Coordinates of N, CA and C in Angstrom, one line a residue:
M1 N 0.0 -26.0 -26.8 CA 0.5 -26.2 -28.6 C 1.7 -26.5 -27.8
E2 N 2.5 -25.8 -26.8 CA 3.7 -26.4 -26.4 C 3.7 -28.0 -25.9
E3 N 2.8 -28.1 -25.2 CA 2.7 -29.3 -24.4 C 2.7 -30.4 -25.6
V4 N 2.2 -29.9 -26.5 CA 1.7 -31.3 -27.5 C 3.3 -31.2 -28.1
R5 N 4.0 -30.0 -28.8 CA 5.1 -30.2 -29.4 C 6.3 -30.8 -28.7
S6 N 6.0 -31.0 -27.3 CA 6.8 -31.4 -26.4 C 6.9 -33.0 -26.5
L7 N 5.3 -33.3 -26.4 CA 5.0 -34.8 -26.3 C 5.1 -35.3 -27.6
V8 N 5.5 -34.8 -28.6 CA 5.7 -35.4 -29.9 C 6.8 -35.6 -29.9
R9 N 7.7 -34.7 -29.7 CA 9.3 -35.3 -29.3 C 9.7 -36.4 -28.5
H10 N 8.5 -36.3 -27.3 CA 8.6 -37.9 -26.8 C 7.7 -38.8 -27.3
G11 N 7.3 -38.7 -28.2 CA 6.8 -39.9 -29.0 C 5.4 -40.4 -29.0
L12 N 4.5 -39.0 -28.9 CA 3.1 -38.9 -29.0 C 2.3 -39.4 -30.3
R13 N 3.1 -39.4 -31.1 CA 2.4 -39.9 -32.3 C 2.8 -41.4 -32.7
D14 N 3.6 -42.0 -31.7 CA 3.7 -43.4 -31.6 C 2.7 -44.1 -30.8
G15 N 1.8 -43.8 -30.0 CA 0.5 -44.2 -29.2 C -0.8 -44.4 -30.2
R16 N -1.3 -45.2 -29.6 CA -2.4 -45.3 -30.4 C -3.5 -44.4 -29.8
T17 N -3.5 -44.3 -28.5 CA -4.7 -43.5 -28.2 C -4.6 -42.0 -27.6
A18 N -3.0 -41.6 -27.3 CA -2.8 -40.6 -26.8 C -3.3 -39.1 -28.1
A19 N -2.7 -39.6 -29.6 CA -2.6 -38.8 -30.2 C -4.4 -38.3 -30.8
R20 N -5.1 -39.2 -30.1 CA -6.2 -38.8 -30.5 C -7.0 -38.4 -29.3
A21 N -6.4 -37.9 -27.8 CA -7.0 -37.5 -27.1 C -7.6 -35.8 -27.5
L22 N -8.4 -35.5 -27.1 CA -9.3 -34.3 -26.9 C -8.1 -33.4 -26.7
G23 N -8.1 -32.4 -28.1 CA -7.4 -31.3 -28.0 C -5.9 -32.0 -28.5
Y24 N -5.3 -32.9 -28.2 CA -4.2 -32.8 -28.7 C -4.0 -33.7 -30.6
Q25 N -5.5 -33.7 -30.9 CA -5.7 -34.4 -32.2 C -5.9 -32.9 -32.6
Q26 N -6.4 -32.3 -32.3 CA -6.9 -31.0 -32.9 C -5.2 -30.1 -33.1
V27 N -4.6 -30.1 -31.9 CA -3.3 -29.5 -32.0 C -2.5 -30.1 -33.2
L28 N -2.3 -31.5 -33.2 CA -1.8 -32.2 -34.3 C -1.8 -31.7 -35.8
S29 N -3.5 -32.1 -35.7 CA -4.1 -31.6 -37.3 C -3.3 -30.0 -37.3
F30 N -2.8 -28.9 -36.3 CA -2.4 -28.2 -36.7 C -1.1 -27.8 -36.9
L31 N -0.4 -28.8 -36.2 CA 0.9 -28.9 -36.7 C 1.5 -28.8 -37.9
D32 N 0.5 -30.1 -38.3 CA 0.6 -30.7 -39.4 C 0.4 -29.8 -40.8
G33 N 0.0 -28.2 -40.2 CA -0.8 -27.8 -41.8 C -2.1 -28.4 -42.0
S34 N -2.9 -29.2 -41.7 CA -4.0 -29.6 -42.5 C -5.2 -28.4 -41.7
I35 N -5.3 -27.7 -40.9 CA -5.8 -26.7 -40.5 C -5.1 -25.5 -39.8
D36 N -5.8 -24.7 -39.9 CA -5.3 -23.5 -39.2 C -5.6 -23.4 -37.5
E37 N -4.8 -22.3 -37.0 CA -5.0 -22.4 -35.5 C -6.5 -22.0 -34.9
A38 N -6.9 -21.2 -35.9 CA -8.6 -20.8 -35.2 C -9.4 -22.2 -35.7
E39 N -9.3 -23.1 -36.4 CA -9.9 -24.1 -36.7 C -9.7 -25.3 -36.1
A40 N -8.5 -25.4 -35.4 CA -7.8 -26.0 -34.0 C -8.8 -25.9 -33.1
Q41 N -8.7 -24.7 -32.8 CA -9.4 -24.0 -31.5 C -11.2 -24.2 -31.4
A42 N -11.4 -24.0 -32.4 CA -12.9 -24.4 -32.5 C -13.3 -25.6 -32.5
E43 N -12.5 -26.4 -33.3 CA -13.1 -28.2 -33.0 C -12.3 -28.6 -31.8
T44 N -11.7 -27.8 -31.0 CA -11.5 -28.4 -29.7 C -12.5 -27.9 -28.9
V45 N -13.3 -27.0 -28.8 CA -14.3 -26.5 -28.4 C -15.5 -27.3 -28.7
R46 N -15.9 -27.8 -30.1 CA -16.9 -28.7 -30.5 C -16.7 -30.1 -29.8
A47 N -15.5 -30.6 -29.9 CA -15.2 -31.8 -29.5 C -15.6 -32.0 -27.7
T48 N -15.2 -30.9 -27.4 CA -14.6 -30.9 -25.9 C -16.8 -30.6 -25.5
R49 N -17.6 -30.0 -26.1 CA -18.8 -29.8 -25.8 C -19.6 -31.7 -26.2
R50 N -19.0 -32.1 -27.1 CA -19.7 -33.5 -27.9 C -19.6 -34.1 -26.5
F51 N -18.3 -34.0 -25.8 CA -17.9 -35.2 -24.9 C -18.5 -34.7 -23.6
V52 N -18.8 -33.4 -23.5 CA -19.6 -33.5 -21.7 C -20.7 -33.7 -22.2
R53 N -21.8 -33.6 -23.6 CA -22.8 -34.1 -23.5 C -23.1 -35.5 -23.1
R54 N -21.8 -36.4 -23.9 CA -21.8 -37.9 -23.5 C -22.1 -38.2 -22.3
Q55 N -20.9 -37.4 -21.3 CA -20.4 -37.7 -20.0 C -22.0 -37.3 -19.1
R56 N -22.5 -36.7 -19.6 CA -23.7 -36.0 -18.6 C -24.7 -37.1 -18.6
S57 N -24.9 -37.3 -20.1 CA -25.8 -38.7 -20.4 C -25.5 -39.8 -20.1
W58 N -24.0 -40.3 -19.5 CA -23.9 -41.5 -19.0 C -23.8 -41.7 -17.8
F59 N -23.7 -40.1 -17.1 CA -23.6 -40.1 -15.5 C -25.0 -40.0 -15.3
H60 N -26.0 -39.0 -16.0 CA -27.2 -39.3 -15.4 C -28.1 -40.1 -14.9
R61 N -27.5 -41.3 -15.6 CA -28.4 -42.6 -15.7 C -27.8 -42.7 -13.9
D62 N -26.7 -42.5 -13.3 CA -26.7 -43.0 -11.9 C -27.4 -41.8 -10.7
H63 N -27.8 -42.8 -10.2 CA -28.8 -41.8 -9.0 C -28.3 -41.8 -8.0
R64 N -27.0 -42.3 -8.0 CA -26.1 -41.9 -6.6 C -25.2 -40.5 -6.9
I65 N -25.0 -40.1 -8.1 CA -24.5 -39.1 -7.9 C -25.5 -37.4 -7.7
T66 N -24.8 -36.9 -6.9 CA -25.8 -35.7 -6.6 C -24.7 -34.7 -7.5
W67 N -25.5 -33.8 -8.3 CA -25.1 -32.8 -9.3 C -25.4 -31.4 -8.2
L68 N -23.8 -30.9 -8.2 CA -23.6 -29.5 -8.0 C -23.5 -28.2 -8.7
D69 N -24.2 -27.3 -8.8 CA -24.1 -26.2 -9.8 C -22.3 -25.7 -9.4
G70 N -21.4 -25.7 -9.9 CA -20.2 -25.0 -9.9 C -20.3 -23.0 -10.2
A71 N -21.5 -22.8 -10.1 CA -21.5 -21.4 -10.2 C -22.5 -20.9 -8.7
D72 N -22.6 -22.0 -8.3 CA -23.7 -21.4 -6.9 C -22.7 -20.7 -5.7
P73 N -22.8 -19.8 -5.6 CA -21.8 -19.2 -4.2 C -21.7 -19.9 -3.0
A74 N -22.5 -20.9 -3.1 CA -23.1 -21.9 -1.6 C -22.4 -23.2 -2.3
L75 N -21.4 -23.3 -3.4 CA -21.4 -24.6 -3.6 C -20.4 -25.1 -2.9
V76 N -19.4 -24.6 -2.1 CA -18.9 -25.5 -0.8 C -19.8 -26.0 0.3
S77 N -20.1 -25.0 1.1 CA -21.2 -25.8 1.6 C -22.2 -26.7 1.3
A78 N -22.3 -26.3 -0.2 CA -23.6 -27.6 -0.4 C -22.7 -28.9 -0.4
A79 N -21.4 -28.8 -1.0 CA -20.6 -30.2 -1.0 C -20.3 -30.7 0.3
L80 N -19.9 -29.9 1.3 CA -19.6 -30.1 2.5 C -20.8 -30.9 3.0
A81 N -22.0 -30.5 3.1 CA -22.9 -30.8 3.5 C -23.4 -32.2 2.9
L82 N -22.9 -32.6 1.9 CA -22.9 -34.0 1.2 C -22.0 -35.0 2.0
V83 N -21.0 -34.5 2.0 CA -19.8 -35.5 2.5 C -20.0 -35.5 4.2
E84 N -20.8 -34.7 5.0 CA -20.8 -34.8 6.3 C -21.9 -36.1 6.8

């Protein structure tokens, strides 16, 4: 919230795309009073999930990418094995 408030003071609303960025748009709606804080948080979560699904779909087509599980205890060694 404070980040967006600070950016508003520096012209965030004047930009064509920055004010529509993930999370910023929802906080701006909250600051404008059109939604409450809980709605802003819920919409940010929904928008983030939609974004992740689109990104996964896009990158899934690229067979050069090796996907790693961030929760895997052997993540570091698996990543290092790929770059060695």
